[in-house]
Amino acid sequence: MNQINRAAIVGGSHGNELIGVYLVKKFQKYPHLIKRANFETLSLLGNPKAIAARRRYIDRDLNRCFTENNLTTDITSSYEELRAKEIQQILRPQNQEFVDVIIDLHTTTANMGLCIILGNMHPLLLGLAANISAINPLVKVYSHQQPRNSGFLRSLSELGFAIEVGAVAQGVLSAELFKQTEQLVYAVLDYFEECNQGKIPPTHNTLTLYQSIGAVDYPRNEDGEIQAMIHPQLQFRDYEPLHPGEPIFLTFEDEEIFYEGESTVYPIFINEAAYYEKGIAMYLSQKEVIHTI
Amino acid sequence: MNQINRAAIVGGSHGNELIGVYLVKKFQKYPHLIKRANFETLSLLGNPKAIAARRRYIDRDLNRCFTENNLTTDITSSYEELRAKEIQQILRPQNQEFVDVIIDLHTTTANMGLCIILGNMHPLLLGLAANISAINPLVKVYSHQQPRNSGFLRSLSELGFAIEVGAVAQGVLSAELFKQTEQLVYAVLDYFEECNQGKIPPTHNTLTLYQSIGAVDYPRNEDGEIQAMIHPQLQFRDYEPLHPGEPIFLTFEDEEIFYEGESTVYPIFINEAAYYEKGIAMYLSQKEVIHTI
């Protein structure tokens, strides 16, 4: 069993995702809230300049800057590349394991509720996800396999994962989601505390997992300009089944565009504001029930 | 009776309010949609650089730059001040009346539905508002008296007004609200067409008006940092009565803050993302029924 010695909570990797920003400010003001009997927890604001500017980022997306290339080069051309190195020095000094767990707090304009995003299938993370989602049925678990070099902040630790909550607009605080996210963070810390104590948490041997199978872009013209919007029938329907032949987009001329896949999928991150520029209208996932024990 | 010779539709005065941006692009592609028998309509993107950057503005809020001071000075220190002068030259060349009507399209993260915002009580605007809100009960009318020098784009014309739709996140297209806004624009143009034809539109002699009586800021500490969020019970409750003693904010420590006014008010623009930096958590209004004929 892994022993957790240090956990890190990061908020505001994206400066306009305010729930993480204000949760971390709260944890820094009241550190006892994230203190647990048998490990330390540090908390950190990811992108202070972007937070001050109320923007996702200044030069480029910080949460894509944690690549081997960027972290090892001496040349840094952007604020976020520099900031990624600083964060690495805090969370993984001299490129050595220092924090055992990273919880990266995000919000989304998609209706993802309370979502744990796993970048790998480490048994401890699967156990955590099974436990937390059994306690709180509002919690969903999304798996998006990420290689070490994918650039995500959470990839600095093997036990790194994101908490993604929504729907909430960029630059806005939702009190309801703030409270729910706070409770979810405490539940995660409690789980690790119990693991360290050797108490095996109550057995939950099944876990419903939304497994990413790829992204879908908006229909675009030759200039890259989008030609359609998320269909009203799909808007806010994250995690719900999308069957072949059902509408997914509506053009500006009011024509429906249908999903042409061959099997039922479960869209995630539907209409996330920050993904328009990334060429992502939604991710598609498969819903799987897996056995964790 | 005023004769309307030219109307202007502006979208994207704020670059991350996408419904106006894509409606104007549609109107520019299909100009017949906004053509009417007895007047011309031109359409215009307000802030192209901010639209490209997916931000509200580059240097400062364009929709506060249409002040006498800025429009008459030779010194321009920001992109938006320059752009305001360009827009004035298009809509009001040599500071002479050229377009008779300005429709400025906006979106908000507040739950304002389809809202017509009037900056003055011109009888033709009141008649328009009464007519449109009678035809479509989803349409609300908010009056925020603005002096000529207040800096709003719509103040370039006596018959200038805004259409404000929400709730929609910044940087996001809502297909449902896109369609509803489009139909609202057509209804406005149809109304002016009928006015020009001397057809007095169907009589609607009462109009429900939400009259602004001031703004409320978030509780803040000495450093200007916000200390509380919009209370969950108030979130998305625009236009609904707020009675003395009801909760309006929730601190990060989960303490409720109550409305201490002496009379019932109707909050508007609750939790608008762009207003955090302006020191506005919401506007308060009085609900009035006025007679327009």
Coordinates of C-alpha atoms in Angstrom, one line a residue:
Chain A
M1 CA 0.0 0.0 0.0
N2 CA 1.3 3.5 -0.9
Q3 CA 2.0 5.7 2.1
I4 CA 0.9 9.3 1.6
N5 CA 3.3 11.7 3.2
R6 CA 2.4 14.9 1.4
A7 CA -0.6 16.0 -0.7
A8 CA -0.9 19.2 -2.7
I9 CA -4.1 21.1 -3.7
V10 CA -3.7 23.4 -6.6
G11 CA -6.4 26.0 -7.6
G12 CA -6.4 28.6 -10.3
S13 CA -4.2 26.9 -12.8
H14 CA -6.7 28.7 -15.0
G15 CA -7.1 32.2 -13.7
N16 CA -10.8 32.5 -14.5
E17 CA -11.9 29.3 -12.8
L18 CA -12.8 30.9 -9.5
I19 CA -13.9 28.1 -7.3
G20 CA -10.4 26.6 -7.1
V21 CA -8.9 30.1 -6.6
Y22 CA -11.1 30.9 -3.6
L23 CA -10.9 27.4 -2.1
V24 CA -7.1 27.6 -2.1
K25 CA -7.3 31.1 -0.6
K26 CA -9.6 29.7 2.1
F27 CA -7.2 26.7 2.8
Q28 CA -4.3 29.1 3.1
K29 CA -6.2 31.2 5.6
Y30 CA -7.4 28.2 7.6
P31 CA -4.7 25.5 7.1
H32 CA -6.3 23.2 9.7
L33 CA -9.1 22.5 7.3
I34 CA -6.8 20.5 5.1
K35 CA -4.5 19.1 7.9
R36 CA -4.8 15.4 8.5
A37 CA -3.4 13.2 11.2
N38 CA -0.8 11.3 9.2
F39 CA 0.2 13.5 6.2
E40 CA 0.9 17.1 5.3
T41 CA -1.2 19.1 2.8
L42 CA 0.1 22.1 1.0
S43 CA -2.1 24.4 -1.2
L44 CA -1.0 26.5 -4.1
L45 CA -2.4 29.0 -6.6
G46 CA -1.4 27.8 -10.0
N47 CA -1.4 30.9 -12.2
P48 CA -1.3 34.1 -10.1
K49 CA -0.9 36.5 -13.1
A50 CA -3.8 35.0 -14.9
I51 CA -5.9 35.1 -11.7
A52 CA -5.1 38.8 -11.3
A53 CA -6.1 39.3 -15.0
R54 CA -9.3 37.2 -14.6
R55 CA -8.2 35.2 -17.6
R56 CA -7.5 31.5 -18.3
Y57 CA -3.9 32.3 -19.0
I58 CA -1.6 35.1 -20.0
D59 CA 0.4 33.6 -22.9
R60 CA -0.6 30.0 -23.1
D61 CA -2.5 27.3 -21.2
L62 CA -0.4 26.5 -18.1
N63 CA -2.1 23.1 -17.9
R64 CA -0.4 22.0 -21.1
C65 CA 3.0 23.3 -20.1
F66 CA 4.2 20.4 -17.9
T67 CA 5.9 18.5 -20.7
E68 CA 9.3 17.0 -20.5
N69 CA 10.5 19.3 -23.2
N70 CA 9.4 22.5 -21.5
L71 CA 10.5 21.4 -18.0
T72 CA 14.0 20.5 -19.1
T73 CA 14.8 23.3 -21.5
D74 CA 16.6 26.5 -20.4
I75 CA 14.6 28.5 -22.9
T76 CA 11.3 29.8 -21.7
S77 CA 9.3 32.0 -24.1
S78 CA 6.1 32.5 -22.1
Y79 CA 5.0 33.3 -18.6
E80 CA 3.3 30.0 -18.2
E81 CA 6.3 28.0 -19.3
L82 CA 8.3 29.7 -16.6
R83 CA 5.5 29.2 -14.0
A84 CA 5.3 25.5 -14.9
K85 CA 9.0 25.2 -13.9
E86 CA 8.4 27.1 -10.7
I87 CA 5.5 24.7 -9.8
Q88 CA 7.6 21.7 -10.6
Q89 CA 10.3 23.0 -8.2
I90 CA 7.6 23.2 -5.5
L91 CA 5.8 19.9 -6.1
R92 CA 8.7 17.9 -7.5
P93 CA 12.0 19.5 -6.6
Q94 CA 15.1 18.2 -8.5
N95 CA 12.6 16.1 -10.3
Q96 CA 12.2 13.9 -7.3
E97 CA 8.9 12.7 -5.8
F98 CA 8.0 15.2 -3.0
V99 CA 4.3 15.3 -2.9
D100 CA 2.6 12.0 -3.3
V101 CA -0.8 13.3 -4.4
I102 CA -1.9 16.3 -6.5
I103 CA -5.5 17.5 -6.5
D104 CA -5.9 20.1 -9.3
L105 CA -9.1 22.1 -9.0
H106 CA -10.9 23.1 -12.1
T107 CA -14.3 24.4 -13.3
T108 CA -16.1 24.0 -16.6
T109 CA -19.0 25.6 -18.5
A110 CA -20.1 22.1 -19.3
N111 CA -22.6 20.4 -17.0
M112 CA -20.2 18.0 -15.4
G113 CA -21.4 18.2 -11.9
L114 CA -18.6 17.0 -9.5
C115 CA -16.2 15.1 -11.6
I116 CA -13.0 13.3 -10.7
I117 CA -10.7 13.1 -13.8
L118 CA -8.2 10.3 -13.7
G119 CA -5.1 10.4 -15.9
N120 CA -4.1 6.8 -15.1
M121 CA -5.5 3.7 -13.6
H122 CA -3.4 3.5 -10.4
P123 CA -5.3 1.1 -8.0
L124 CA -5.2 3.7 -5.2
L125 CA -6.9 6.3 -7.5
L126 CA -9.5 3.7 -8.6
G127 CA -10.2 2.9 -5.0
L128 CA -10.5 6.5 -4.2
A129 CA -12.9 7.1 -7.1
A130 CA -15.0 4.1 -6.2
N131 CA -15.2 5.1 -2.6
I132 CA -16.0 8.8 -3.2
S133 CA -18.6 8.1 -5.9
A134 CA -20.3 5.5 -3.7
I135 CA -20.5 8.0 -0.8
N136 CA -21.7 10.8 -3.0
P137 CA -23.7 9.8 -6.1
L138 CA -23.3 13.3 -7.5
V139 CA -19.6 12.4 -8.1
K140 CA -18.8 11.1 -11.6
V141 CA -15.5 9.6 -12.7
Y142 CA -13.9 10.3 -16.0
S143 CA -10.8 8.6 -17.2
H144 CA -8.7 10.3 -19.8
Q145 CA -5.4 8.4 -20.1
Q146 CA -2.5 10.7 -20.2
P147 CA 1.1 9.9 -20.9
R148 CA 3.7 11.4 -18.6
N149 CA 4.5 13.9 -21.2
S150 CA 1.0 15.2 -21.9
G151 CA 1.6 18.6 -20.2
F152 CA -1.0 18.4 -17.4
L153 CA -0.1 19.7 -14.0
R154 CA -1.4 16.6 -12.4
S155 CA 1.1 14.5 -14.4
L156 CA 3.8 15.7 -12.0
S157 CA 2.6 13.0 -9.6
E158 CA 1.6 9.4 -10.2
L159 CA -1.3 10.1 -7.9
G160 CA -2.3 13.3 -9.6
F161 CA -5.9 13.9 -10.6
A162 CA -8.3 16.8 -11.4
I163 CA -11.6 17.7 -9.8
E164 CA -13.7 19.4 -12.5
V165 CA -16.9 21.0 -11.5
G166 CA -19.7 22.7 -13.5
A167 CA -21.6 24.1 -15.1
V168 CA -20.3 27.4 -14.0
A169 CA -19.3 30.4 -16.2
Q170 CA -15.7 31.5 -16.4
G171 CA -15.1 34.4 -14.0
V172 CA -18.0 33.4 -11.8
L173 CA -18.4 31.9 -8.3
S174 CA -21.2 29.5 -7.7
A175 CA -21.8 29.2 -4.0
E176 CA -23.5 25.8 -4.4
L177 CA -20.6 24.3 -6.3
F178 CA -18.0 26.0 -4.1
K179 CA -19.5 24.2 -1.1
Q180 CA -19.8 20.9 -2.9
T181 CA -16.2 21.1 -4.2
E182 CA -15.0 21.9 -0.7
Q183 CA -16.7 18.9 0.8
L184 CA -15.3 16.7 -2.0
V185 CA -11.8 17.8 -1.2
Y186 CA -12.3 17.0 2.4
A187 CA -13.7 13.5 1.5
V188 CA -10.6 12.9 -0.6
L189 CA -8.2 13.9 2.2
D190 CA -10.2 11.8 4.7
Y191 CA -9.8 8.8 2.3
F192 CA -6.1 9.1 2.2
E193 CA -5.9 9.5 5.9
E194 CA -7.8 6.2 6.3
C195 CA -5.5 4.5 3.8
N196 CA -2.5 5.6 5.8
Q197 CA -4.1 4.3 8.9
G198 CA -4.4 0.9 7.2
K199 CA -8.1 1.1 7.6
I200 CA -9.3 -0.4 4.4
P201 CA -12.2 1.9 3.4
P202 CA -15.6 0.3 3.1
T203 CA -15.5 -2.0 0.2
H204 CA -16.9 -0.7 -3.1
N205 CA -15.9 -3.2 -5.7
T206 CA -17.6 -1.6 -8.6
L207 CA -16.9 1.8 -10.2
T208 CA -18.8 3.5 -13.0
L209 CA -16.2 5.0 -15.3
Y210 CA -16.6 7.3 -18.3
Q211 CA -13.6 6.3 -20.4
S212 CA -12.6 8.9 -23.0
I213 CA -12.6 7.6 -26.6
G214 CA -11.8 10.9 -28.4
A215 CA -12.9 14.5 -29.1
V216 CA -15.3 15.9 -31.6
D217 CA -14.7 19.4 -33.1
Y218 CA -17.3 21.9 -34.3
P219 CA -18.1 21.9 -38.0
R220 CA -15.9 24.5 -39.4
N221 CA -15.3 26.2 -42.8
E222 CA -12.0 26.5 -44.7
D223 CA -11.0 29.4 -42.5
G224 CA -11.5 27.4 -39.3
E225 CA -14.6 29.4 -38.4
I226 CA -17.2 27.4 -36.6
Q227 CA -20.4 26.8 -38.6
A228 CA -22.7 25.3 -35.9
M229 CA -23.5 25.3 -32.2
I230 CA -24.1 22.5 -29.7
H231 CA -27.6 21.3 -30.4
P232 CA -30.1 22.4 -27.7
Q233 CA -31.0 18.8 -27.1
L234 CA -27.4 18.0 -26.2
Q235 CA -26.6 21.1 -24.2
F236 CA -26.0 20.3 -20.5
R237 CA -26.5 16.6 -21.1
D238 CA -23.0 15.5 -20.1
Y239 CA -22.8 11.7 -19.1
E240 CA -26.2 11.0 -20.9
P241 CA -26.3 8.4 -23.7
L242 CA -26.0 9.8 -27.2
H243 CA -27.4 7.3 -29.8
P244 CA -26.5 7.2 -33.5
G245 CA -28.8 9.5 -35.4
E246 CA -29.4 11.9 -32.6
P247 CA -28.7 15.6 -33.1
I248 CA -25.5 17.0 -31.9
F249 CA -25.1 20.4 -33.7
L250 CA -27.4 23.1 -35.0
T251 CA -26.0 25.3 -37.8
F252 CA -26.5 29.1 -37.7
E253 CA -29.0 28.5 -40.5
D254 CA -31.0 26.2 -38.1
E255 CA -30.1 22.9 -39.7
E256 CA -29.5 19.9 -37.5
I257 CA -26.4 17.8 -37.7
F258 CA -26.6 14.3 -36.3
Y259 CA -24.3 12.0 -34.6
E260 CA -23.1 9.4 -37.1
G261 CA -21.2 7.0 -34.9
E262 CA -22.1 3.4 -34.9
S263 CA -22.6 2.9 -31.2
T264 CA -24.0 4.8 -28.2
V265 CA -21.5 7.1 -26.5
Y266 CA -21.5 9.4 -23.5
P267 CA -20.5 13.0 -24.2
I268 CA -18.5 14.9 -21.7
F269 CA -17.2 18.5 -21.6
I270 CA -20.1 19.6 -23.9
N271 CA -19.7 23.3 -24.8
E272 CA -16.7 24.1 -22.6
A273 CA -15.8 27.7 -23.3
A274 CA -12.0 27.2 -23.3
Y275 CA -12.1 24.3 -25.8
Y276 CA -13.5 26.4 -28.7
E277 CA -9.9 27.4 -29.5
K278 CA -8.6 23.9 -29.0
G279 CA -11.0 22.5 -31.6
I280 CA -13.1 20.5 -29.1
A281 CA -16.8 20.7 -29.0
M282 CA -17.1 17.7 -26.6
Y283 CA -15.3 14.5 -25.7
L284 CA -17.0 11.2 -26.3
S285 CA -16.7 8.5 -23.7
Q286 CA -17.8 4.9 -23.1
K287 CA -19.5 4.1 -19.9
E288 CA -17.9 1.2 -18.1
V289 CA -18.4 -0.6 -14.9
I290 CA -15.2 -1.9 -13.5
H291 CA -14.2 -3.9 -10.5
T292 CA -11.7 -2.2 -8.3
I293 CA -11.1 -4.9 -5.8
Chain B
M1 CA -43.8 60.2 -35.3
N2 CA -40.1 59.5 -35.9
Q3 CA -39.3 58.2 -39.3
I4 CA -36.6 55.5 -39.2
N5 CA -34.3 55.7 -42.2
R6 CA -31.4 53.6 -40.9
A7 CA -30.9 51.1 -38.1
A8 CA -27.7 49.6 -36.9
I9 CA -27.2 46.2 -35.2
V10 CA -23.9 45.8 -33.3
G11 CA -22.6 42.5 -32.0
G12 CA -19.4 41.7 -30.2
S13 CA -18.8 45.1 -28.5
H14 CA -17.6 42.6 -25.9
G15 CA -15.5 39.9 -27.7
N16 CA -16.5 37.0 -25.5
E17 CA -20.3 37.5 -25.8
L18 CA -20.6 35.2 -28.8
I19 CA -24.3 35.3 -29.6
G20 CA -24.1 38.9 -30.9
V21 CA -20.8 38.1 -32.7
Y22 CA -22.3 35.1 -34.6
L23 CA -25.7 36.9 -35.2
V24 CA -23.9 39.8 -36.9
K25 CA -21.8 37.4 -38.9
K26 CA -25.0 35.7 -40.0
F27 CA -26.6 39.1 -40.9
Q28 CA -23.6 40.1 -42.9
K29 CA -23.8 36.8 -44.8
Y30 CA -27.5 37.0 -45.4
P31 CA -28.3 40.8 -45.5
H32 CA -31.9 40.2 -46.6
L33 CA -32.7 38.9 -43.1
I34 CA -32.4 42.4 -41.7
K35 CA -33.7 44.3 -44.8
R36 CA -37.0 45.9 -44.3
A37 CA -39.3 47.7 -46.9
N38 CA -38.8 51.2 -45.6
F39 CA -35.4 51.5 -44.0
E40 CA -31.9 50.3 -44.2
T41 CA -30.2 48.1 -41.6
L42 CA -26.4 47.9 -41.3
S43 CA -24.7 45.4 -39.0
L44 CA -21.3 45.8 -37.4
L45 CA -18.9 43.8 -35.2
G46 CA -18.0 46.1 -32.3
N47 CA -14.6 44.9 -31.1
P48 CA -12.8 42.7 -33.7
K49 CA -9.6 42.4 -31.8
A50 CA -11.3 41.3 -28.6
I51 CA -13.4 38.9 -30.6
A52 CA -10.3 37.4 -32.1
A53 CA -8.8 37.2 -28.6
R54 CA -12.0 35.7 -27.1
R55 CA -11.9 38.4 -24.4
R56 CA -14.3 41.1 -23.3
Y57 CA -11.8 43.7 -24.3
I58 CA -8.1 44.2 -25.0
D59 CA -7.3 47.4 -23.0
R60 CA -10.5 48.6 -21.5
D61 CA -14.3 48.1 -21.8
L62 CA -15.3 49.4 -25.2
N63 CA -18.9 49.9 -24.0
R64 CA -17.7 52.6 -21.6
C65 CA -15.6 54.5 -24.2
F66 CA -18.3 56.5 -25.9
T67 CA -17.9 59.5 -23.7
E68 CA -17.8 63.1 -25.0
N69 CA -14.2 63.3 -23.6
N70 CA -12.9 60.4 -25.4
L71 CA -14.7 61.0 -28.7
T72 CA -13.5 64.6 -28.9
T73 CA -9.9 64.2 -27.8
D74 CA -7.0 63.6 -30.2
I75 CA -5.2 61.5 -27.7
T76 CA -6.1 57.9 -27.6
S77 CA -4.2 55.7 -25.2
S78 CA -6.0 52.3 -25.8
Y79 CA -7.3 50.2 -28.6
E80 CA -10.9 50.5 -27.4
E81 CA -10.7 54.3 -27.3
L82 CA -9.6 54.3 -30.9
R83 CA -12.3 51.8 -31.9
A84 CA -15.0 53.9 -30.2
K85 CA -14.0 56.8 -32.5
E86 CA -14.1 54.5 -35.6
I87 CA -17.6 53.3 -34.6
Q88 CA -18.7 56.8 -34.1
Q89 CA -17.6 57.7 -37.6
I90 CA -19.6 54.8 -39.0
L91 CA -22.8 55.3 -36.9
R92 CA -22.6 59.1 -36.4
P93 CA -20.2 60.6 -38.9
Q94 CA -19.2 64.2 -38.2
N95 CA -21.2 63.8 -35.1
Q96 CA -24.4 64.0 -37.1
E97 CA -27.4 61.7 -36.8
F98 CA -27.0 59.0 -39.5
V99 CA -28.5 55.9 -38.0
D100 CA -31.8 56.5 -36.2
V101 CA -31.7 53.3 -34.2
I102 CA -28.9 51.3 -32.6
I103 CA -29.5 47.7 -31.3
D104 CA -26.5 46.6 -29.3
L105 CA -26.4 42.9 -28.7
H106 CA -25.0 41.5 -25.4
T107 CA -25.0 38.4 -23.3
T108 CA -24.7 38.0 -19.6
T109 CA -23.9 35.2 -17.1
A110 CA -26.9 36.4 -15.1
N111 CA -30.3 34.8 -15.7
M112 CA -31.8 37.7 -17.5
G113 CA -33.6 35.8 -20.2
L114 CA -34.4 38.1 -23.1
C115 CA -34.0 41.7 -21.8
I116 CA -34.4 45.0 -23.5
I117 CA -32.3 47.6 -21.7
L118 CA -33.5 51.2 -22.2
G119 CA -31.2 54.1 -21.5
N120 CA -33.9 56.7 -21.9
M121 CA -37.7 56.9 -21.9
H122 CA -38.2 58.0 -25.5
P123 CA -41.9 57.2 -26.3
L124 CA -41.0 55.2 -29.4
L125 CA -38.7 53.0 -27.3
L126 CA -41.4 52.6 -24.6
G127 CA -43.9 51.7 -27.4
L128 CA -41.4 49.2 -28.8
A129 CA -40.8 47.6 -25.4
A130 CA -44.5 47.4 -24.6
N131 CA -45.3 45.8 -28.0
I132 CA -42.5 43.3 -27.9
S133 CA -43.0 42.2 -24.3
A134 CA -46.7 41.8 -25.0
I135 CA -46.0 39.6 -28.0
N136 CA -43.3 37.6 -26.2
P137 CA -43.8 37.2 -22.4
L138 CA -40.2 36.0 -22.2
V139 CA -39.0 39.5 -22.9
K140 CA -38.3 41.7 -19.9
V141 CA -37.6 45.4 -20.0
Y142 CA -35.0 47.1 -17.8
S143 CA -34.5 50.8 -17.6
H144 CA -31.2 52.2 -16.6
Q145 CA -31.2 55.9 -17.2
Q146 CA -28.0 57.0 -18.9
P147 CA -26.9 60.5 -19.6
R148 CA -25.5 61.2 -23.0
N149 CA -22.0 61.1 -21.7
S150 CA -22.2 57.7 -20.0
G151 CA -19.9 56.0 -22.4
F152 CA -22.3 53.3 -23.7
L153 CA -22.3 52.5 -27.5
R154 CA -26.0 52.8 -27.6
S155 CA -25.8 56.4 -26.4
L156 CA -24.7 57.4 -29.9
S157 CA -28.3 57.4 -30.9
E158 CA -31.4 58.7 -29.1
L159 CA -33.1 55.4 -30.1
G160 CA -30.2 53.3 -29.0
F161 CA -30.8 50.3 -26.7
A162 CA -29.3 47.0 -25.7
I163 CA -30.6 43.5 -25.9
E164 CA -29.1 41.5 -23.1
V165 CA -29.6 37.7 -23.0
G166 CA -28.6 35.1 -20.5
A167 CA -27.7 33.1 -18.6
V168 CA -24.9 32.1 -20.9
A169 CA -21.2 31.7 -20.0
Q170 CA -18.6 34.0 -21.6
G171 CA -17.1 32.4 -24.7
V172 CA -20.0 30.1 -25.2
L173 CA -22.8 29.8 -27.7
S174 CA -26.2 28.8 -26.5
A175 CA -28.2 27.6 -29.5
E176 CA -31.5 28.2 -27.8
L177 CA -30.7 31.8 -26.8
F178 CA -29.1 32.4 -30.3
K179 CA -32.4 31.5 -31.9
Q180 CA -34.5 33.5 -29.4
T181 CA -32.3 36.6 -29.8
E182 CA -32.4 36.3 -33.6
Q183 CA -36.3 36.3 -33.5
L184 CA -36.3 39.2 -31.1
V185 CA -34.1 41.3 -33.5
Y186 CA -36.5 40.5 -36.3
A187 CA -39.5 41.5 -34.1
V188 CA -37.8 44.8 -33.4
L189 CA -37.1 45.5 -37.1
D190 CA -40.7 44.5 -37.9
Y191 CA -42.0 47.0 -35.3
F192 CA -40.0 49.8 -36.8
E193 CA -41.2 48.9 -40.3
E194 CA -44.8 49.1 -39.1
C195 CA -44.1 52.4 -37.4
N196 CA -42.7 53.8 -40.7
Q197 CA -45.8 52.5 -42.5
G198 CA -48.0 54.5 -40.1
K199 CA -49.6 51.4 -38.9
I200 CA -50.0 52.0 -35.3
P201 CA -49.0 48.6 -33.8
P202 CA -51.6 46.8 -31.7
T203 CA -52.3 48.9 -28.6
H204 CA -50.5 47.8 -25.5
N205 CA -50.9 50.6 -23.0
T206 CA -49.2 49.0 -20.1
L207 CA -45.5 48.0 -19.8
T208 CA -43.8 46.3 -16.9
L209 CA -40.5 48.0 -16.3
Y210 CA -37.7 47.2 -14.0
Q211 CA -36.3 50.6 -13.1
S212 CA -32.7 50.6 -11.8
I213 CA -32.2 52.1 -8.4
G214 CA -28.5 51.3 -7.9
A215 CA -25.9 48.7 -7.7
V216 CA -24.7 46.5 -4.8
D217 CA -21.1 45.4 -4.5
Y218 CA -19.7 42.2 -2.9
P219 CA -18.6 42.4 0.6
R220 CA -14.8 43.1 0.4
N221 CA -11.8 43.4 2.8
E222 CA -9.4 46.3 3.0
D223 CA -7.5 45.0 0.0
G224 CA -10.6 44.9 -2.2
E225 CA -10.7 41.2 -2.1
I226 CA -14.3 39.7 -2.2
Q227 CA -15.4 38.0 1.0
A228 CA -18.6 36.4 -0.1
M229 CA -20.5 34.9 -3.0
I230 CA -24.0 35.4 -4.3
H231 CA -26.2 33.3 -2.0
P232 CA -27.5 30.1 -3.6
Q233 CA -31.1 31.2 -2.9
L234 CA -30.5 34.4 -5.0
Q235 CA -28.5 32.9 -7.9
F236 CA -30.4 32.9 -11.2
R237 CA -33.3 34.7 -9.5
D238 CA -33.2 37.9 -11.6
Y239 CA -36.4 39.9 -11.7
E240 CA -37.8 38.0 -8.7
P241 CA -38.7 40.0 -5.5
L242 CA -36.1 40.3 -2.8
H243 CA -37.6 41.1 0.5
P244 CA -35.8 42.8 3.5
G245 CA -34.2 40.1 5.6
E246 CA -33.7 37.6 2.8
P247 CA -30.2 36.2 2.2
I248 CA -28.1 37.8 -0.6
F249 CA -24.5 36.6 0.0
L250 CA -22.8 33.6 1.5
T251 CA -19.3 34.1 2.9
F252 CA -16.5 31.6 2.2
E253 CA -16.9 30.6 5.8
D254 CA -20.6 29.7 5.1
E255 CA -22.2 32.7 6.9
E256 CA -25.3 34.2 5.4
I257 CA -25.5 37.9 4.7
F258 CA -29.0 39.4 4.5
Y259 CA -30.6 42.2 2.4
E260 CA -31.0 45.1 4.8
G261 CA -33.0 47.4 2.6
E262 CA -36.4 48.7 3.8
S263 CA -38.5 47.7 0.8
T264 CA -38.8 44.9 -1.7
V265 CA -36.6 45.2 -4.7
Y266 CA -36.0 43.2 -7.9
P267 CA -32.3 42.3 -8.5
I268 CA -30.9 42.2 -12.0
F269 CA -27.5 41.2 -13.4
I270 CA -27.0 38.9 -10.5
N271 CA -23.5 37.4 -10.6
E272 CA -22.4 38.8 -14.0
A273 CA -18.8 37.7 -14.6
A274 CA -17.7 41.0 -16.1
Y275 CA -19.0 43.0 -13.1
Y276 CA -16.7 41.5 -10.5
E277 CA -14.0 44.0 -11.5
K278 CA -16.5 46.8 -11.7
G279 CA -17.6 46.3 -8.1
I280 CA -21.1 45.2 -8.9
A281 CA -22.6 42.0 -7.5
M282 CA -26.1 42.9 -8.9
Y283 CA -28.3 45.9 -9.7
L284 CA -31.4 46.5 -7.7
S285 CA -34.5 47.7 -9.5
Q286 CA -38.1 48.6 -8.7
K287 CA -40.9 46.9 -10.7
E288 CA -43.2 49.4 -12.2
V289 CA -46.2 49.2 -14.5
I290 CA -46.4 52.3 -16.7
H291 CA -48.8 53.4 -19.3
T292 CA -47.3 54.0 -22.7
I293 CA -50.2 55.4 -24.6

